[in-house]
XYZ file of N, CA, C and O in Angstrom:
732
model
N -96.726 -6.987 193.914
C -95.486 -7.845 193.899
C -95.826 -9.370 193.924
O -95.364 -10.069 193.095
N -96.768 -9.719 194.898
C -97.125 -11.130 194.962
C -97.838 -11.570 193.701
O -97.653 -12.623 193.216
N -98.651 -10.733 193.224
C -99.435 -11.096 192.005
C -98.481 -11.262 190.718
O -98.806 -12.109 189.906
N -97.423 -10.448 190.670
C -96.564 -10.593 189.482
C -95.601 -11.712 189.704
O -94.940 -12.144 188.715
N -95.324 -12.237 190.867
C -94.431 -13.232 191.134
C -92.997 -13.139 190.522
O -92.361 -12.257 190.817
N -92.682 -14.036 189.696
C -91.271 -14.065 189.018
C -91.050 -12.884 188.221
O -89.932 -12.361 188.137
N -92.066 -12.217 187.578
C -91.846 -11.031 186.867
C -91.316 -9.873 187.654
O -90.380 -9.167 187.380
N -91.916 -9.710 188.849
C -91.537 -8.741 189.829
C -90.109 -8.988 190.239
O -89.346 -8.020 190.345
N -89.759 -10.234 190.478
C -88.405 -10.630 191.008
C -87.398 -10.223 189.871
O -86.337 -9.621 190.182
N -87.792 -10.529 188.576
C -86.830 -10.265 187.470
C -86.723 -8.777 187.304
O -85.550 -8.270 187.049
N -87.758 -7.991 187.399
C -87.669 -6.453 187.332
C -86.888 -6.018 188.528
O -86.088 -5.057 188.273
N -86.946 -6.514 189.631
C -86.221 -6.232 190.837
C -84.670 -6.261 190.600
O -83.872 -5.442 190.808
N -84.408 -7.463 189.955
C -82.971 -7.698 189.649
C -82.390 -6.733 188.623
O -81.245 -6.308 188.641
N -83.297 -6.574 187.533
C -82.782 -5.562 186.535
C -82.643 -4.190 187.072
O -81.665 -3.503 186.680
N -83.475 -3.811 187.930
C -83.324 -2.471 188.506
C -82.063 -2.284 189.325
O -81.350 -1.355 189.371
N -81.860 -3.413 190.192
C -80.609 -3.509 190.879
C -79.305 -3.375 189.961
O -78.369 -2.711 190.266
N -79.324 -4.178 188.882
C -78.240 -4.187 187.936
C -78.120 -2.851 187.281
O -76.916 -2.358 187.118
N -79.189 -2.228 186.881
C -79.130 -0.820 186.297
C -78.513 0.180 187.311
O -77.673 0.992 187.041
N -78.980 0.049 188.646
C -78.440 0.941 189.667
C -76.845 0.751 189.753
O -76.236 1.812 189.915
N -76.428 -0.420 189.721
C -75.010 -0.759 189.769
C -74.348 -0.176 188.608
O -73.234 0.512 188.820
N -74.816 -0.213 187.470
C -74.282 0.187 186.183
C -74.152 1.770 186.328
O -73.012 2.298 186.059
N -75.178 2.417 186.739
C -75.084 3.845 186.898
C -74.093 4.198 187.949
O -73.231 5.148 187.660
N -74.054 3.588 189.068
C -73.061 3.898 190.148
C -71.556 3.762 189.680
O -70.824 4.585 189.872
N -71.254 2.615 189.085
C -69.931 2.215 188.687
C -69.409 2.770 187.292
O -68.258 2.991 187.158
N -70.389 2.919 186.464
C -69.975 3.352 184.980
C -70.256 4.797 184.684
O -69.609 5.287 183.806
N -71.273 5.362 185.298
C -71.662 6.557 184.848
C -71.319 7.757 185.859
O -71.319 8.917 185.572
N -71.049 7.391 187.105
C -70.816 8.516 188.016
C -69.310 8.859 187.990
O -68.330 8.062 188.191
N -69.142 10.170 187.697
C -67.769 10.786 187.664
C -67.400 11.281 189.031
O -67.814 12.286 189.494
N -66.671 10.443 189.694
C -66.304 10.853 191.108
C -65.511 12.080 191.268
O -65.658 12.784 192.229
N -64.645 12.331 190.341
C -63.741 13.485 190.257
C -64.587 14.711 190.167
O -64.449 15.702 190.937
N -65.588 14.760 189.354
C -66.418 15.905 189.261
C -67.737 15.974 190.093
O -68.326 16.987 190.312
N -68.058 14.754 190.582
C -69.184 14.673 191.437
C -70.477 14.814 190.667
O -71.305 15.486 190.969
N -70.563 14.109 189.578
C -71.718 14.135 188.733
C -71.771 12.855 187.730
O -70.893 12.179 187.805
N -72.888 12.783 187.071
C -73.144 11.756 186.230
C -72.748 12.228 184.816
O -72.936 13.247 184.467
N -72.308 11.247 183.958
C -71.876 11.684 182.588
C -72.095 10.414 181.645
O -72.392 9.305 182.147
N -72.082 10.718 180.477
C -72.237 9.654 179.481
C -71.085 8.598 179.651
O -69.973 9.079 179.901
N -71.346 7.404 179.443
C -70.419 6.296 179.735
C -69.010 6.561 178.988
O -67.957 6.414 179.578
N -69.005 7.007 177.815
C -67.775 7.161 177.061
C -67.093 8.403 177.484
O -65.970 8.634 177.117
N -67.686 9.277 178.270
C -66.940 10.526 178.773
C -66.554 10.500 180.066
O -65.873 11.391 180.511
N -66.897 9.560 181.008
C -66.566 9.558 182.380
C -65.055 9.722 182.597
O -64.720 10.478 183.375
N -64.288 8.894 181.949
C -62.856 8.921 182.272
C -62.117 9.574 180.977
O -60.932 9.389 180.775
N -62.779 10.365 180.331
C -62.295 11.049 179.080
C -61.820 12.531 179.404
O -62.436 13.260 180.163
N -60.766 12.902 178.704
C -60.269 14.328 178.833
C -61.345 15.276 177.984
O -61.247 16.496 178.248
N -62.207 14.696 177.365
C -63.170 15.638 176.505
C -64.399 15.691 177.241
O -65.576 15.999 176.740
N -64.535 15.330 178.591
C -65.731 15.498 179.425
C -66.319 16.906 179.347
O -65.499 17.888 179.262
N -67.557 17.131 179.195
C -68.169 18.365 179.262
C -69.139 18.529 180.354
O -69.681 17.487 180.840
N -69.341 19.770 180.754
C -70.285 20.084 181.806
C -71.664 20.393 181.270
O -72.027 21.491 180.890
N -72.362 19.244 180.842
C -73.684 19.363 180.191
C -74.732 18.902 181.174
O -74.575 18.015 181.918
N -75.979 19.400 181.088
C -76.922 19.169 182.103
C -77.559 17.863 182.002
O -78.269 17.341 182.898
N -77.298 17.006 181.000
C -77.894 15.676 180.819
C -77.503 14.767 182.078
O -78.214 13.716 182.330
N -76.342 15.105 182.719
C -75.995 14.354 183.909
C -77.060 14.319 184.993
O -76.890 13.543 185.996
N -78.065 15.138 184.946
C -79.103 15.076 186.018
C -80.025 13.956 185.847
O -80.703 13.711 186.857
N -80.170 13.327 184.763
C -81.340 12.423 184.467
C -81.413 11.327 185.436
O -82.527 10.978 185.845
N -80.336 10.658 185.835
C -80.556 9.554 186.824
C -81.015 10.061 188.169
O -81.858 9.383 188.830
N -80.720 11.387 188.532
C -81.287 11.956 189.744
C -82.812 12.282 189.430
O -83.521 12.111 190.338
N -83.119 12.758 188.335
C -84.516 13.097 188.031
C -85.359 11.795 188.070
O -86.566 11.793 188.572
N -84.865 10.768 187.479
C -85.681 9.477 187.500
C -85.621 8.637 188.794
O -86.378 7.771 188.843
N -84.772 8.948 189.765
C -84.570 8.315 190.897
C -83.594 7.064 190.790
O -83.662 6.276 191.748
N -82.849 6.997 189.752
C -81.961 5.932 189.669
C -80.595 6.208 190.272
O -79.793 5.301 190.467
N -80.399 7.506 190.706
C -79.143 7.855 191.452
C -79.166 7.493 192.912
O -80.220 7.383 193.384
N -78.037 7.230 193.402
C -77.986 7.068 194.892
C -78.104 8.386 195.588
O -78.050 9.398 194.976
N -78.430 8.384 196.929
C -78.463 9.647 197.561
C -77.349 10.548 197.381
O -77.343 11.735 197.162
N -76.163 9.897 197.557
C -74.820 10.660 197.456
C -74.644 11.227 196.108
O -74.181 12.235 195.912
N -75.028 10.388 195.021
C -74.897 10.979 193.748
C -75.875 12.088 193.468
O -75.514 13.128 192.929
N -77.169 11.953 193.952
C -78.145 12.987 193.862
C -77.664 14.250 194.501
O -77.806 15.336 194.020
N -77.147 14.182 195.694
C -76.595 15.356 196.376
C -75.453 16.159 195.575
O -75.515 17.349 195.487
N -74.645 15.333 194.929
C -73.436 15.856 194.025
C -74.144 16.540 192.817
O -73.762 17.652 192.475
N -75.152 15.999 192.267
C -75.886 16.627 191.089
C -76.537 17.864 191.469
O -76.416 18.895 190.853
N -77.232 17.840 192.591
C -77.913 19.010 193.168
C -76.886 20.084 193.413
O -77.175 21.306 193.048
N -75.870 19.754 193.929
C -74.808 20.761 194.313
C -74.386 21.395 193.047
O -74.140 22.674 193.028
N -74.137 20.596 191.845
C -73.797 21.216 190.644
C -75.006 22.077 190.074
O -74.653 23.014 189.311
N -76.220 21.596 190.245
C -77.285 22.371 189.751
C -77.385 23.752 190.305
O -77.863 24.742 189.716
N -77.076 23.888 191.556
C -77.101 25.079 192.279
C -75.805 26.000 192.160
O -75.814 27.231 192.285
N -74.756 25.408 191.748
C -73.457 26.073 191.579
C -73.539 27.053 190.291
O -73.625 26.631 189.220
N -73.271 28.356 190.602
C -73.288 29.312 189.499
C -72.244 29.094 188.441
O -72.363 29.606 187.341
N -71.091 28.416 188.849
C -70.138 28.085 187.830
C -70.529 26.913 186.970
O -69.797 26.551 185.988
N -71.623 26.278 187.331
C -72.051 25.036 186.653
C -73.339 25.383 185.950
O -73.411 25.931 184.928
N -74.491 25.038 186.645
C -75.857 25.080 186.081
C -76.667 26.035 186.816
O -77.758 26.403 186.415
N -76.338 26.623 188.001
C -77.108 27.514 188.771
C -76.886 28.976 188.304
O -76.635 29.910 189.143
N -77.174 29.055 187.029
C -77.072 30.480 186.455
C -78.210 31.354 186.781
O -79.218 30.867 187.371
N -78.107 32.639 186.493
C -79.245 33.552 186.918
C -80.585 33.030 186.374
O -81.500 33.207 187.081
N -80.624 32.460 185.180
C -81.890 31.783 184.772
C -81.419 30.272 184.565
O -80.911 29.795 183.635
N -81.725 29.514 185.636
C -81.370 28.068 185.678
C -82.229 27.273 184.831
O -83.334 27.667 184.511
N -81.712 26.168 184.416
C -80.349 25.603 184.385
C -79.727 25.732 183.143
O -80.421 25.456 182.148
N -78.453 26.128 183.025
C -77.820 26.264 181.720
C -77.709 24.887 181.161
O -77.483 23.871 181.952
N -77.823 24.708 179.873
C -77.759 23.427 179.271
C -76.277 22.910 179.204
O -76.034 21.724 179.150
N -75.432 23.844 179.091
C -73.873 23.650 179.193
C -73.371 24.560 180.202
O -73.830 25.775 180.127
N -72.512 24.281 181.095
C -72.089 25.089 182.104
C -71.282 26.336 181.592
O -70.502 26.034 180.536
N -71.504 27.553 182.089
C -70.835 28.684 181.393
C -69.330 28.614 181.485
O -68.597 29.226 180.699
N -68.712 27.816 182.327
C -67.272 27.655 182.479
C -66.781 26.696 181.485
O -65.566 26.465 181.402
N -67.601 25.914 180.797
C -67.176 24.813 179.764
C -66.665 25.567 178.498
O -67.482 26.386 178.128
N -65.695 25.220 177.890
C -65.226 25.813 176.665
C -66.275 25.804 175.516
O -66.095 26.516 174.646
N -67.159 24.816 175.527
C -68.158 24.784 174.452
C -69.430 25.461 174.764
O -70.324 25.451 173.880
N -69.462 26.286 175.926
C -70.717 27.072 176.177
C -70.756 28.140 175.083
O -69.769 28.859 174.780
N -71.992 28.405 174.657
C -72.260 29.496 173.722
C -73.822 29.705 173.792
O -74.585 28.915 174.341
N -74.210 30.859 173.339
C -75.581 31.445 173.309
C -76.382 30.725 172.197
O -76.899 31.438 171.392
N -76.360 29.477 172.028
C -76.944 28.775 170.903
C -77.646 27.531 171.352
O -77.200 26.641 171.903
N -78.929 27.429 171.175
C -79.898 26.400 171.462
C -79.471 25.614 172.602
O -79.599 25.988 173.768
N -78.948 24.378 172.353
C -78.737 23.401 173.524
C -77.285 23.588 173.960
O -76.710 22.553 174.530
N -76.650 24.627 173.695
C -75.212 24.886 174.023
C -75.028 25.829 175.161
O -73.903 26.404 175.356
N -76.005 26.087 175.903
C -75.651 27.033 177.026
C -77.167 27.579 177.530
O -77.353 27.762 178.723
N -78.170 27.972 176.681
C -79.347 28.556 177.140
C -80.008 27.692 178.035
O -79.839 26.485 178.146
N -81.008 28.324 178.745
C -81.749 27.527 179.777
C -83.181 27.377 179.171
O -83.752 28.233 178.645
N -83.706 26.176 179.435
C -85.057 25.699 179.059
C -85.821 25.581 180.308
O -85.472 24.782 181.194
N -86.993 26.214 180.387
C -87.796 26.074 181.679
C -88.254 24.607 181.931
O -88.410 24.195 183.063
N -88.511 23.922 180.794
C -88.829 22.526 180.863
C -87.719 21.710 181.605
O -88.070 20.859 182.469
N -86.515 21.992 181.320
C -85.441 21.213 182.046
C -85.263 21.649 183.436
O -84.918 20.907 184.313
N -85.521 22.909 183.695
C -85.453 23.401 185.121
C -86.622 22.735 185.849
O -86.394 22.338 187.074
N -87.641 22.491 185.413
C -88.838 21.816 186.053
C -88.470 20.285 186.340
O -88.667 19.834 187.395
N -87.723 19.705 185.286
C -87.264 18.283 185.594
C -86.299 18.286 186.647
O -86.345 17.434 187.522
N -85.311 19.215 186.703
C -84.359 19.328 187.659
C -84.942 19.561 188.997
O -84.606 18.823 190.028
N -85.926 20.391 189.154
C -86.718 20.643 190.409
C -87.336 19.369 190.863
O -87.311 19.078 192.052
N -87.913 18.675 189.902
C -88.755 17.389 190.355
C -87.717 16.296 190.878
O -88.029 15.690 191.868
N -86.489 16.305 190.270
C -85.508 15.376 190.810
C -84.974 15.822 192.222
O -84.870 15.032 193.159
N -84.911 17.124 192.444
C -84.482 17.624 193.797
C -85.547 17.216 194.889
O -85.249 16.784 195.867
N -86.763 17.325 194.466
C -87.963 16.971 195.337
C -87.930 15.459 195.623
O -88.009 15.018 196.812
N -87.600 14.708 194.618
C -87.551 13.213 194.676
C -86.609 12.812 195.819
O -86.652 11.871 196.540
N -85.499 13.633 195.999
C -84.410 13.324 197.004
C -84.594 14.206 198.198
O -83.613 14.319 198.863
N -85.763 14.820 198.399
C -85.979 15.546 199.672
C -85.393 16.908 199.661
O -85.204 17.534 200.764
N -85.016 17.419 198.601
C -84.400 18.786 198.590
C -85.285 19.869 197.852
O -85.110 20.407 197.030
N -86.460 20.037 198.739
C -87.386 21.104 198.349
C -86.816 22.485 198.292
O -87.153 23.206 197.559
N -85.764 22.674 199.186
C -85.114 23.891 199.125
C -84.392 24.163 197.855
O -84.426 25.426 197.237
N -83.771 23.186 197.349
C -83.057 23.269 195.915
C -84.061 23.497 194.881
O -83.910 24.449 194.045
N -85.115 22.786 194.934
C -86.144 22.916 193.878
C -86.816 24.257 193.955
O -86.881 24.960 192.804
N -87.117 24.793 195.106
C -87.576 26.219 195.212
C -86.704 27.134 194.690
O -87.128 28.038 193.936
N -85.412 27.041 194.915
C -84.480 28.037 194.517
C -84.320 28.037 192.931
O -84.299 29.129 192.341
N -84.250 26.846 192.302
C -84.204 26.672 190.898
C -85.474 27.365 190.233
O -85.480 28.146 189.283
N -86.610 26.888 190.733
C -87.801 27.326 190.140
C -88.188 28.841 190.358
O -88.534 29.627 189.438
N -87.865 29.382 191.535
C -87.972 30.853 191.823
C -87.159 31.738 190.836
O -87.584 32.644 190.341
N -85.928 31.261 190.699
C -85.044 32.039 189.790
C -85.555 32.017 188.360
O -85.561 32.989 187.737
N -85.899 30.789 187.821
C -86.496 30.633 186.528
C -87.692 31.484 186.328
O -87.775 32.296 185.396
N -88.646 31.408 187.351
C -89.854 32.151 187.181
C -89.606 33.715 187.313
O -90.186 34.440 186.437
N -88.751 34.060 188.166
C -88.435 35.525 188.331
C -87.856 36.130 187.013
O -88.217 37.153 186.555
N -86.823 35.269 186.388
C -86.268 35.797 185.321
C -87.218 35.752 184.121
O -87.268 36.649 183.230
N -88.069 34.772 183.983
C -89.122 34.729 182.993
C -90.024 35.835 182.980
O -90.371 36.499 182.020
N -90.407 36.179 184.273
C -91.324 37.384 184.400
C -90.607 38.688 184.130
O -91.304 39.528 183.479
N -89.387 38.783 184.441
C -88.611 40.027 184.126
C -88.579 40.160 182.546
O -88.777 41.281 182.091
N -88.258 39.129 181.932
C -88.156 39.194 180.427
C -89.585 39.491 179.846
O -89.684 40.171 178.788
N -90.602 38.892 180.407
C -91.948 39.026 179.938
C -92.347 40.647 180.138
O -93.003 41.141 179.268
N -91.913 41.211 181.199
C -92.290 42.553 181.443
C -91.534 43.532 180.236
O -92.052 44.563 179.996
N -90.472 43.139 179.893
C -89.731 43.865 178.776
C -90.288 43.587 177.360
O -90.500 44.704 176.799
N -90.405 42.390 177.118
C -90.783 42.196 175.684
C -92.165 41.518 175.457
O -92.459 40.980 174.272
N -92.883 41.199 176.438
C -94.224 40.546 176.445
C -94.172 39.346 175.698
O -95.054 38.936 174.854
N -93.199 38.464 175.975
C -92.864 37.200 175.284
C -92.632 36.149 176.243
O -91.777 36.377 177.242
N -93.126 34.945 175.982
C -92.755 33.793 176.624
C -91.785 33.018 175.556
O -92.287 32.617 174.595
N -90.566 32.871 176.001
C -89.691 32.382 174.963
C -89.496 30.954 175.086
O -89.662 30.311 176.159
N -89.129 30.265 173.966
C -88.787 28.981 173.867
C -87.611 28.482 174.837
O -87.666 27.583 175.597
N -86.585 29.352 174.821
C -85.448 29.170 175.854
C -84.963 30.433 176.144
O -85.103 31.591 175.463
N -84.181 30.635 177.245
C -83.796 31.837 177.918
C -82.262 31.886 177.820
O -81.709 30.938 177.912
N -81.749 33.203 177.927
C -80.184 33.320 178.098
C -79.979 32.958 179.645
O -80.527 33.547 180.560
N -79.216 31.831 179.877
C -78.851 31.400 181.121
C -78.280 32.486 181.983
O -78.378 32.452 183.244
N -77.570 33.419 181.451
C -76.818 34.406 182.091
C -77.755 35.680 182.407
O -77.138 36.680 182.903
N -78.944 35.613 181.949
C -79.823 36.643 182.183
C -80.048 37.697 181.087
O -80.709 38.761 181.399
N -79.451 37.539 180.060
C -79.489 38.560 178.886
C -80.828 38.365 178.119
O -81.786 37.520 178.531
N -80.847 39.161 177.004
C -81.940 39.083 176.180
C -81.986 37.797 175.352
O -81.134 37.560 174.617
N -83.084 37.068 175.433
C -83.216 35.867 174.592
C -83.166 36.135 173.069
O -82.693 35.224 172.368
N -83.608 37.260 172.639
C -83.688 37.637 171.292
C -82.169 37.617 170.729
O -81.933 37.482 169.505
N -81.131 37.762 171.579
C -79.797 37.697 171.108
C -79.173 36.299 170.947
O -78.157 36.195 170.422
N -79.895 35.266 171.443
C -79.468 34.010 171.271
C -79.698 33.367 169.932
O -80.461 33.928 169.244
N -78.913 32.396 169.573
C -79.158 31.801 168.368
C -79.893 30.405 168.461
O -79.698 29.755 169.522
N -80.714 30.102 167.500
C -81.324 28.838 167.570
C -80.776 27.787 166.460
O -80.134 26.906 166.874
N -80.899 28.126 165.260
C -80.334 27.161 164.184
C -79.887 28.232 163.123
O -80.430 28.617 162.189
N -78.542 28.636 163.221
C -77.988 29.684 162.324
C -77.994 29.383 160.791
O -78.191 30.262 160.075
N -78.132 28.076 160.499
C -78.212 27.741 159.093
C -79.680 27.827 158.455
O -79.883 27.533 157.297
N -80.669 28.237 159.315
C -82.036 28.368 158.938
C -82.540 29.864 159.104
O -81.821 30.666 159.650
N -83.630 30.102 158.558
C -84.236 31.438 158.709
C -84.677 31.645 160.127
O -84.979 32.798 160.557
N -85.062 30.538 160.805
C -85.446 30.597 162.236
C -84.250 30.538 163.211
O -83.952 29.543 163.753
N -83.544 31.649 163.362
C -82.389 31.716 164.043
C -82.508 32.470 165.527
O -81.465 32.749 166.148
N -83.704 32.426 165.870
C -83.975 33.035 167.293
C -84.849 32.042 167.983
O -85.599 31.276 167.408
N -84.770 32.058 169.313
C -85.726 31.164 170.069
C -87.113 31.609 169.721
O -87.399 32.729 169.390
N -88.037 30.517 169.652
C -89.349 30.958 169.251
C -90.066 31.813 170.275
O -89.820 31.651 171.601
N -90.918 32.687 169.850
C -91.573 33.580 170.676
C -92.972 32.949 170.954
O -93.479 32.220 170.329
N -93.612 33.486 172.103
C -94.839 32.889 172.551
C -94.952 31.430 172.451
O -95.895 30.827 172.035
N -94.030 30.821 173.153
C -93.700 29.318 173.124
C -94.244 28.641 174.263
O -93.705 28.828 175.331
N -95.236 27.911 174.197
C -95.897 27.167 175.171
C -95.758 25.599 175.092
O -96.265 24.827 175.805
N -95.053 25.304 173.996
C -94.920 23.809 173.667
C -94.518 22.939 174.701
O -95.152 21.974 175.032
N -93.406 23.287 175.329
C -93.000 22.632 176.514
C -92.260 23.606 177.440
O -91.283 23.460 178.071
N -93.031 24.694 177.617
C -92.554 25.797 178.653
C -93.599 25.636 179.748
O -94.721 26.129 179.700
N -93.207 25.125 180.829
C -94.127 24.637 181.907
C -94.320 25.725 183.017
O -94.345 25.508 184.206
N -94.586 27.017 182.460
C -94.623 28.079 183.523
C -95.776 27.856 184.514
O -95.551 28.111 185.796
N -96.933 27.339 184.103
C -98.007 27.145 185.062
C -97.686 26.013 186.169
O -97.948 26.075 187.275
N -96.873 24.951 185.550
C -96.614 23.795 186.519
C -95.552 24.360 187.503
O -95.383 23.901 188.654
N -94.637 25.146 187.074
C -93.486 25.696 187.949
C -94.236 26.525 189.064
O -93.606 26.488 190.151
């Protein structure tokens, strides 16, 4: 900090300003989570997992992080049998299609890293163990590491990827961003 002088001070001010923006503009107090700015006070709010990102990056306050973690563990939100659902199963837009409900192990690992950042190793362990257990169960059945999984524990082959293409199932043998070893 001393070496950077004014640059460090400027970055400190920008970080504080960004923190205030997240707290006042992105935190949906009614739901207890973070949301896109244009959806915070909108009737069209959705329960989508992107609200975890300020917690993952450390930009959320402790109170916000605890609310996000509570939602990540809640089975009605994102704490599904194979966590974390990309859209909460209780949201009307939830479906078994790509980023509209299925669980991606890479996102579960990000969520767990955010839990650890805020001292919630118990929550990280719970999310990772359930994702690993379900991935192992599916591997025992079909000898496949899937691109994404059915958040509710079903067969990933029944999910849709991109219905308008010939590739309408999650990719099989997918290690592109499936962090099983890191988990």
